[in-house]
Short mmCIF file of C-alpha atoms in Angstrom, two decimals:
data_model
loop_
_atom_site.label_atom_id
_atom_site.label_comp_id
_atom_site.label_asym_id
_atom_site.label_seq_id
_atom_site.Cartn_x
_atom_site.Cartn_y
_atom_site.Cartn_z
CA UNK A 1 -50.49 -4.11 -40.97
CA UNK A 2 -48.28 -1.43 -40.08
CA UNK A 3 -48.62 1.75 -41.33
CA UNK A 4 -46.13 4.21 -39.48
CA UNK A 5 -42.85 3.87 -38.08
CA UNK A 6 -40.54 6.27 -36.57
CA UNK A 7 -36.90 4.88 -36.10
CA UNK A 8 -34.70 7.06 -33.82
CA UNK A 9 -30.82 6.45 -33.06
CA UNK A 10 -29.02 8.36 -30.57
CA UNK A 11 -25.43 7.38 -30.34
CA UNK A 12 -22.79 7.80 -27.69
CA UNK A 13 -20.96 10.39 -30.12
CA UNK A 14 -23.92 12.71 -29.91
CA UNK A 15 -25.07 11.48 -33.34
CA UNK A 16 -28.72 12.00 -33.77
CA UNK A 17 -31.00 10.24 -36.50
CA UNK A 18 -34.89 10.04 -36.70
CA UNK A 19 -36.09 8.12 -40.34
CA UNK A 20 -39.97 7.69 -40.58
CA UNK A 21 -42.06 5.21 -42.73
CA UNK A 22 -45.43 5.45 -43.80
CA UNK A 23 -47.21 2.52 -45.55
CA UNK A 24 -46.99 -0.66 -44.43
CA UNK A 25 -44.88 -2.06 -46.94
CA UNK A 26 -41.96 0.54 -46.44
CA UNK A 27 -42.13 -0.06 -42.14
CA UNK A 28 -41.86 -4.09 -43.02
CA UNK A 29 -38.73 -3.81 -45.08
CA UNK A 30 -37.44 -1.04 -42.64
CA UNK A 31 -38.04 -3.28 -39.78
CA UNK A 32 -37.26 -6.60 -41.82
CA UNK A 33 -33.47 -4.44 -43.06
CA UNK A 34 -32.57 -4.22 -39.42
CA UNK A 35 -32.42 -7.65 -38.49
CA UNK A 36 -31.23 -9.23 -41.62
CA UNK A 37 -29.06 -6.76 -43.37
CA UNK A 38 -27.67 -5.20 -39.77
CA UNK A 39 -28.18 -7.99 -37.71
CA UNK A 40 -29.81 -5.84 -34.85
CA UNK A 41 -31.58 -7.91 -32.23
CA UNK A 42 -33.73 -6.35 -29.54
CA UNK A 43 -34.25 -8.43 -26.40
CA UNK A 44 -36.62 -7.10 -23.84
CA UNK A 45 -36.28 -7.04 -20.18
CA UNK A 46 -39.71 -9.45 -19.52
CA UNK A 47 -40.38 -7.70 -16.38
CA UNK A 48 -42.36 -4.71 -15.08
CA UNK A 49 -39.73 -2.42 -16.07
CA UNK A 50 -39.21 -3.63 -19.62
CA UNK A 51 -42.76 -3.99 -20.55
CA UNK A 52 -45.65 -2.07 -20.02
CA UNK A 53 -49.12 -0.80 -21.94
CA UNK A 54 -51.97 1.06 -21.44
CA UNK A 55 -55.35 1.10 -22.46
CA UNK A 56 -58.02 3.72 -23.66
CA UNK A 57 -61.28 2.62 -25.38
CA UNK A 58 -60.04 0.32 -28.15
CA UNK A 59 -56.80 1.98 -28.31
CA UNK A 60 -53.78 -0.01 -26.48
CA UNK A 61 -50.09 1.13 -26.32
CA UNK A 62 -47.60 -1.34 -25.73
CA UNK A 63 -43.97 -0.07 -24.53
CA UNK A 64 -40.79 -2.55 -24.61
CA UNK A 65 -37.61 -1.95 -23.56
CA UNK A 66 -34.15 -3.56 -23.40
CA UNK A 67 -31.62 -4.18 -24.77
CA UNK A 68 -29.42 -4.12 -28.28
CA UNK A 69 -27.31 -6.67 -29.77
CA UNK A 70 -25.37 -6.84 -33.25
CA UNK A 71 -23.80 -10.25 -34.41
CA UNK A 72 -24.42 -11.21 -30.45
CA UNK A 73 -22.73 -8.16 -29.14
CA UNK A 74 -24.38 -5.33 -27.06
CA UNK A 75 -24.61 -2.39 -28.25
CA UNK A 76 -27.05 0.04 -26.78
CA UNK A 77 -30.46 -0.02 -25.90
CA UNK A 78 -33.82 0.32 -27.27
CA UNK A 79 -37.53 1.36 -26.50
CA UNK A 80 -40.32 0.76 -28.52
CA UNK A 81 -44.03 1.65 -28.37
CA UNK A 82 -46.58 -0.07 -30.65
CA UNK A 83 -50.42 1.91 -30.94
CA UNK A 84 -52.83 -1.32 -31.00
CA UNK A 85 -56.28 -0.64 -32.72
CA UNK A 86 -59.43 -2.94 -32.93
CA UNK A 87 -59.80 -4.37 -35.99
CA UNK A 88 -63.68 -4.80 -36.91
CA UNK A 89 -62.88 -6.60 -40.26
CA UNK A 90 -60.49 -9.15 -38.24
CA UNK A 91 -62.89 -10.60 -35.57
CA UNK A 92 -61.83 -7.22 -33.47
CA UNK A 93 -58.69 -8.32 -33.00
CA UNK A 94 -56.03 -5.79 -32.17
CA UNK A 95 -53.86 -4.77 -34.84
CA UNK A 96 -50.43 -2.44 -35.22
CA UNK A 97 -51.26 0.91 -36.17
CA UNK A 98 -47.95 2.67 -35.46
CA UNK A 99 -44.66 2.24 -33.70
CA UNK A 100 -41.89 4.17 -32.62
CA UNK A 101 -38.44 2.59 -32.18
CA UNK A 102 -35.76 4.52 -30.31
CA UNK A 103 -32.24 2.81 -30.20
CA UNK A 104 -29.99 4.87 -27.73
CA UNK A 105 -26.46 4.83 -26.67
CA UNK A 106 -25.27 3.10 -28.96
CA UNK A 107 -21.74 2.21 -30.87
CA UNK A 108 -23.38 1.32 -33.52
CA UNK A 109 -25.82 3.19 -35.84
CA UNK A 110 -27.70 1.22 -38.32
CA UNK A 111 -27.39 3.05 -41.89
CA UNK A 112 -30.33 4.64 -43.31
CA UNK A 113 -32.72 2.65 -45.56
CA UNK A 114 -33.01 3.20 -49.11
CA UNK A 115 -36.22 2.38 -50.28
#
């Protein structure tokens, strides 16, 4: 599971926000309050530019970027990375260690969560 987050808005009115989560049950509702209490959708560009990752060791990063939607509206854009770790105890599989979400130019800033 999760255990960091960073969320970052930078609006179009020079508005500047960066709210960070550690444990991974505070980064699930974070993540979880976006989409169903704010109704923010992120939809990636699914090409070269939009997606990328790199790999070192058993570390991966993952980067996606696109584009930001509220109630089917644009709104901005986004970027986010994901740090992928090996997971002995899961078969190896990869898991999420961190991720940083940066929403940018946008109308809309998504409140704060209270935890």
């Amino acid at each position: 599971s999760v255990q960091e987050a960073v969320v970052s808005t930078q609006s179009t009115g020079n508005e500047n926000r960066e709210e960070e989560y550690k444990g991974a049950m505070d980064v699930s509702r974070r993540l979880f309050s976006l989409v169903v209490r704010e109704s923010i959708y992120l939809h990636p560009h699914l090409d070269p530019n939009g997606i990328s990752g790199s790999k070192e060791g058993d570390k991966v990063t993952v980067v996606a970027s696109g584009t930001v939607n509220r109630h089917s509206h644009y709104v901005g854009l986004f970027r986010q990375a994901f740090s992928l770790e090996r997971d002995p105890s899961y078969n190896n599989n990869y898991r999420i260690r961190c991720t940083n979400l940066v929403l940018c130019n946008t109308d809309y800033l998504p409140a704060p969560y209270q935890t």
